[in-house]
Coordinates of C-alpha atoms and ligand atoms in Angstrom, one line a residue:
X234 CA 3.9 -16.0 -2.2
X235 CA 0.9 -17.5 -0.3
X236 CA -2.4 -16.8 -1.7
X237 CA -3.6 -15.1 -4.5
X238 CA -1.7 -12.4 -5.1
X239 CA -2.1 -8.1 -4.4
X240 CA -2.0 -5.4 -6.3
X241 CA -2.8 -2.0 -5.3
X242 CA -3.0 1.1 -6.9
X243 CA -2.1 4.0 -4.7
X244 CA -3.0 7.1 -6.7
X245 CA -1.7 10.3 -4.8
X246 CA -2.7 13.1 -5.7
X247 CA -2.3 12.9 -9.5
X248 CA -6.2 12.9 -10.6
X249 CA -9.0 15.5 -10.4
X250 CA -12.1 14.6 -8.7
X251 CA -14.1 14.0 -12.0
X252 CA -11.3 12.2 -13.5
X253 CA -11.3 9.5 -10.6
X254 CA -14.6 8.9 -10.6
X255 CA -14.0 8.0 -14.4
X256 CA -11.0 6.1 -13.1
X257 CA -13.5 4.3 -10.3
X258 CA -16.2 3.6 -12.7
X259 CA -13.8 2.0 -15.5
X260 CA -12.0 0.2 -13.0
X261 CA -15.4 -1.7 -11.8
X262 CA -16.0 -2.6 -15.7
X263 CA -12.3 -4.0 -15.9
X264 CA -12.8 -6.4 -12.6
X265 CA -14.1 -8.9 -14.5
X266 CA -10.2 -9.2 -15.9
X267 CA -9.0 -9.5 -12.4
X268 CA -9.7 -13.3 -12.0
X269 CA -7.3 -14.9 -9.2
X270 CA -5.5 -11.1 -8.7
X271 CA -7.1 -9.3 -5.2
X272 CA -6.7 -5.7 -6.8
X273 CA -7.0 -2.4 -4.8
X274 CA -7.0 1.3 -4.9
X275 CA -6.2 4.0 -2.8
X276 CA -8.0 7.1 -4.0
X277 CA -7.5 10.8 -2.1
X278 CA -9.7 11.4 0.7
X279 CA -12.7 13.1 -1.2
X280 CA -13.2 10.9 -3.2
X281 CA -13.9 7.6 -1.0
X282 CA -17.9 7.8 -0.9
X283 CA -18.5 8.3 -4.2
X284 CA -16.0 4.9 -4.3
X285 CA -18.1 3.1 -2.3
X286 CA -21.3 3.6 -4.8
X287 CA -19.0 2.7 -8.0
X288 CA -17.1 -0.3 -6.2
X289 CA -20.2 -1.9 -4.4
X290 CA -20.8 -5.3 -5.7
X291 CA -17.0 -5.1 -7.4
X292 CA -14.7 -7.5 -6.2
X293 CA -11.9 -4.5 -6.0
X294 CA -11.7 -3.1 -2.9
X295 CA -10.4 0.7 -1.7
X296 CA -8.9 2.4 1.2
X297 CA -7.3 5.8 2.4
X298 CA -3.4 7.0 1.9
X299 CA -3.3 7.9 5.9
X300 CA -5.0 8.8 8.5
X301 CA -4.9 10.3 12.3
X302 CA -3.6 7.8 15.1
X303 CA -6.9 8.9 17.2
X304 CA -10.5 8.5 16.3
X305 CA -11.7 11.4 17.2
X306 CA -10.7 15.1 18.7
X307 CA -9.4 18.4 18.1
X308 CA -7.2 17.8 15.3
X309 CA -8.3 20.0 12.7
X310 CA -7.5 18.8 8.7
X311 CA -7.0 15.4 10.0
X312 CA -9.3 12.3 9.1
X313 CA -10.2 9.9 11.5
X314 CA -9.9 6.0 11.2
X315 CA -13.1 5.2 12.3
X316 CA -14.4 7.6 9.6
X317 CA -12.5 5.5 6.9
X318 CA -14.4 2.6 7.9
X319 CA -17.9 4.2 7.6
X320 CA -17.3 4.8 3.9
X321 CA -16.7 1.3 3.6
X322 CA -12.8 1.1 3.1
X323 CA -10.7 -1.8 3.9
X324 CA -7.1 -0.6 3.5
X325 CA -5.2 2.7 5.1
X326 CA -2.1 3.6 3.8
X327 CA 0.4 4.8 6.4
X328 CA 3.8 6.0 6.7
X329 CA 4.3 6.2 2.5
X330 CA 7.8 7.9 1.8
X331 CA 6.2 11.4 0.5
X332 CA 4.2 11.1 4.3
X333 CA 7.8 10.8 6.4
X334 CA 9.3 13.4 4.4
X335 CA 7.3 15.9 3.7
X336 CA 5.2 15.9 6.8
X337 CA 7.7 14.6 9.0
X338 CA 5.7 11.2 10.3
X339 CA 8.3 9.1 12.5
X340 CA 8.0 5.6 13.1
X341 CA 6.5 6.0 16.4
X342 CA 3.3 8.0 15.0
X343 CA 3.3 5.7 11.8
X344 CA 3.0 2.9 14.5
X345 CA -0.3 4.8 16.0
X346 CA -1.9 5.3 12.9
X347 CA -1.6 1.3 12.4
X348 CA -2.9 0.5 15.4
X349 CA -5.8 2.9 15.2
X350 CA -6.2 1.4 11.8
X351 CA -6.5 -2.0 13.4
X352 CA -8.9 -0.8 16.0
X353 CA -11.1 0.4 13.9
X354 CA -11.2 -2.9 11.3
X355 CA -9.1 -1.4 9.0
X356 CA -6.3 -3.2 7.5
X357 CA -3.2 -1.2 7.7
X358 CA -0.5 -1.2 4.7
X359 CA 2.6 -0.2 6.0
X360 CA 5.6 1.5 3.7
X361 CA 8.7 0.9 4.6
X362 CA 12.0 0.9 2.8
X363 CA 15.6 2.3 3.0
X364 CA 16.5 5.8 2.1
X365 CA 19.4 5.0 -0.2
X366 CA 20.4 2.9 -2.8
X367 CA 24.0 2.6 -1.7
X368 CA 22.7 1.6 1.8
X369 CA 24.1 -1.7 2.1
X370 CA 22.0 -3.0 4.9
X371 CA 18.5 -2.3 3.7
X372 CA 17.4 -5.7 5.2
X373 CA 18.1 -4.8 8.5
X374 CA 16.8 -1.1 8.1
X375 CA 13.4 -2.6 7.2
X376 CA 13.2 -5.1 9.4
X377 CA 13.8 -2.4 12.5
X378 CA 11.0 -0.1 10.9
X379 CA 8.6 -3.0 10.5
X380 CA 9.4 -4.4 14.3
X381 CA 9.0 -0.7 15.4
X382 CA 5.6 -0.1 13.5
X383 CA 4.6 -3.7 14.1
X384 CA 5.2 -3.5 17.8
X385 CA 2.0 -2.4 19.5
X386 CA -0.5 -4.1 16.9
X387 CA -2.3 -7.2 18.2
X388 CA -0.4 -10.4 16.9
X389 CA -3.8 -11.8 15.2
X390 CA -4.1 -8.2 13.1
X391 CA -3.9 -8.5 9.0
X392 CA -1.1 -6.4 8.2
X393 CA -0.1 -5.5 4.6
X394 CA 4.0 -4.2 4.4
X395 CA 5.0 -1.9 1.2
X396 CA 8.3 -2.4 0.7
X397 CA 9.1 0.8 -1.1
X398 CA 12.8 1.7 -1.0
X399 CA 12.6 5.6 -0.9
X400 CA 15.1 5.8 -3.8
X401 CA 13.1 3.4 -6.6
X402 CA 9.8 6.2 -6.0
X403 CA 9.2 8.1 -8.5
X404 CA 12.9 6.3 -10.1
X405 CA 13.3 4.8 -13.8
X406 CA 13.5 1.4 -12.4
X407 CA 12.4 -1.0 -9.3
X408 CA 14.9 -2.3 -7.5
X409 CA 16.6 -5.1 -8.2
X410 CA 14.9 -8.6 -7.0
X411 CA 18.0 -10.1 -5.3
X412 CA 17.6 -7.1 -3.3
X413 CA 14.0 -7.4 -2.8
X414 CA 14.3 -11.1 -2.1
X415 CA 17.1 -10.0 0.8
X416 CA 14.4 -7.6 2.4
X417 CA 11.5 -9.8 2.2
X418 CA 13.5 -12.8 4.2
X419 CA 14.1 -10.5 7.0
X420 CA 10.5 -9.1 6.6
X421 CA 9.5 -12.5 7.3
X422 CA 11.9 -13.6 9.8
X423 CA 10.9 -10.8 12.1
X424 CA 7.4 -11.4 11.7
X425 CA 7.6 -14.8 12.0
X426 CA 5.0 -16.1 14.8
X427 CA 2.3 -13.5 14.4
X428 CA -1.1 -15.1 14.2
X429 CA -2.7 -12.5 11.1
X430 CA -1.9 -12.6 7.9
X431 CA 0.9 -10.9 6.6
X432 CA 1.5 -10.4 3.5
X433 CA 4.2 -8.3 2.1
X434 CA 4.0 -6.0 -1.6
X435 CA 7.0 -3.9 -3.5
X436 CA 6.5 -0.7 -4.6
X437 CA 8.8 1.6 -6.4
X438 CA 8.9 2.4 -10.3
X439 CA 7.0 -0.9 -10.9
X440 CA 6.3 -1.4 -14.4
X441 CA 4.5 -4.9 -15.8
X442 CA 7.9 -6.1 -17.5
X443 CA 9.4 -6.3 -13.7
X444 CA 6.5 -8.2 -12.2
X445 CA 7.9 -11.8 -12.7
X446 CA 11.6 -10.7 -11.0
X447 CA 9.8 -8.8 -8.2
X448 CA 7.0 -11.9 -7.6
X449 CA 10.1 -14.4 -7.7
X450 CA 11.8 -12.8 -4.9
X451 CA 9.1 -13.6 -2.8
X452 CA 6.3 -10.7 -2.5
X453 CA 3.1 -11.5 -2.4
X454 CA 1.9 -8.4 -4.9
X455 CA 3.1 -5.2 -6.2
X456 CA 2.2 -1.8 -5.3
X457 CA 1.8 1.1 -8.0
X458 CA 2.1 4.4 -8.4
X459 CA 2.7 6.0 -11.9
X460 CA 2.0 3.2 -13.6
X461 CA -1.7 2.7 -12.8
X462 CA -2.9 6.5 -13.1
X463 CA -4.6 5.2 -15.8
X464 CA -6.5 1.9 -15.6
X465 CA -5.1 0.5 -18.8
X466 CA -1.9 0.6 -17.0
X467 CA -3.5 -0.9 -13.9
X468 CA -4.5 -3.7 -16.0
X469 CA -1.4 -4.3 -18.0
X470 CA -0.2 -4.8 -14.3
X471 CA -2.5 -7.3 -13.1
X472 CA -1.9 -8.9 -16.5
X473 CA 1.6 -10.0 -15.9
X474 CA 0.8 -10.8 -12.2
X475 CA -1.7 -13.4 -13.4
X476 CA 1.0 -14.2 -16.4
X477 CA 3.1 -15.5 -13.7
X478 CA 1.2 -16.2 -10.6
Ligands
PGA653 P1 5.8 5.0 -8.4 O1 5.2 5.2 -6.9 O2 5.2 3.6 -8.9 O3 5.3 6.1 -9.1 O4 7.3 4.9 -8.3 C1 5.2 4.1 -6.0 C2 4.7 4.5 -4.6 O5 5.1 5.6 -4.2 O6 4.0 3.7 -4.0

């Protein structure tokens, strides 16, 4: 790990409007708690201007779970980049599991939403991860997502990779660190020579007792889902990050 460490909450759809503004405004009492953890949270859509009220001045920052690969047009239901950035976020989220599957996003246009992301100063966090546990080869599955989606960024943009193998979402348990350690040396020798920052996270069925495996096998942060629908989870999180970091 270089740096303080990350850890992001990425919320899905799992709370009403009303309860994540509850969520926003505890979380922005809690950040005091955060010392030497850079914590974020990735609210749905509707929700990211009332964020920017509740998180101004907080040292937690927010972003979207996707957005469109173009800034503006005819693409009705979409959300644009640029708008993102308006409302004062710093992350998009882009290519998550439930995104490829469900809505059929490819590489190639997960690779246009980062770069629209970068274009428009947003910093893009990438999911990426093999579809199977019994894939043997998840290293090198990863690595060819990230070198497709890294491909057309600028070298010098921050990036932010999810590791999320499909098959720990929404599991019992994360996967295993040996395995994460595996994926996180190719991670890094195919991004080796960019000028940004890069700095890679799991995600997957994290709970707080798997931090120090995960943080040992080299990531620079976790990733949440379940676990930090409510911020006393959140916080139990960041806890053992800062047990260990
Ligand atoms: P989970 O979700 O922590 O609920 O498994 C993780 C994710 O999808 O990022």
């Amino acid at each position: 790990m270089t740096g303080r460490p990350l850890v992001g909450a990425g919320l899905k759809m799992f709370l009403g409007y009303a309860e994540t503004i509850g969520y926003l405004r505890e979380l922005a009492a809690s950040a005091a708690e955060f010392d030497g953890v850079s914590v974020f949270v990735l609210p749905s859509f509707p929700v990211l201007a009332a964020a920017r009220e509740l998180l101004a001045g907080s040292p937690v920052r927010y972003g979207a779970q996707d957005a469109h690969w173009e800034e503006s047009g005819a693409y009705t239901g979409c959300v644009s980049p640029a708008v993102l950035r308006e409302l004062g976020c710093t992350f998009v989220e882009v290519g998550h599991a439930e995104r490829r599957h469900l809505f059929g996003e490819s590489d190639d246009m997960v690779a246009r939403k980062a770069l629209a992301a970068v274009r428009c100063g947003l910093e893009p966090i990438v999911c990426v991860g093999e579809e199977h546990e019994t894939d043997g080869a998840a290293a090198t599955i990863v690595g060819d997502q990230v070198a497709a989606v890294l491909a057309p960024l600028p070298s010098a943009a921050d990036v932010v990779i999810a590791y999320e193998p499909v098959w720990a979402i929404g599991a019992e348990t994360a996967a295993d660190p040996e395995r994460v350690a595996g994926v996180v040396a190719e991670v890094r020798r195919r991004t080796a020579g960019r000028d940004g920052d890069l700095r890679i996270l799991y995600g997957g069925s994290v709970r707080p007792g798997e931090i120090a495996g995960l943080l040992a096998a080299g990531v620079d942060g976790v990733f949440v889902g379940r676990a930090a629908t409510a911020v006393s989870g959140l916080r139990e999180v960041v806890e053992s990050v800062r047990a260990v970091a």
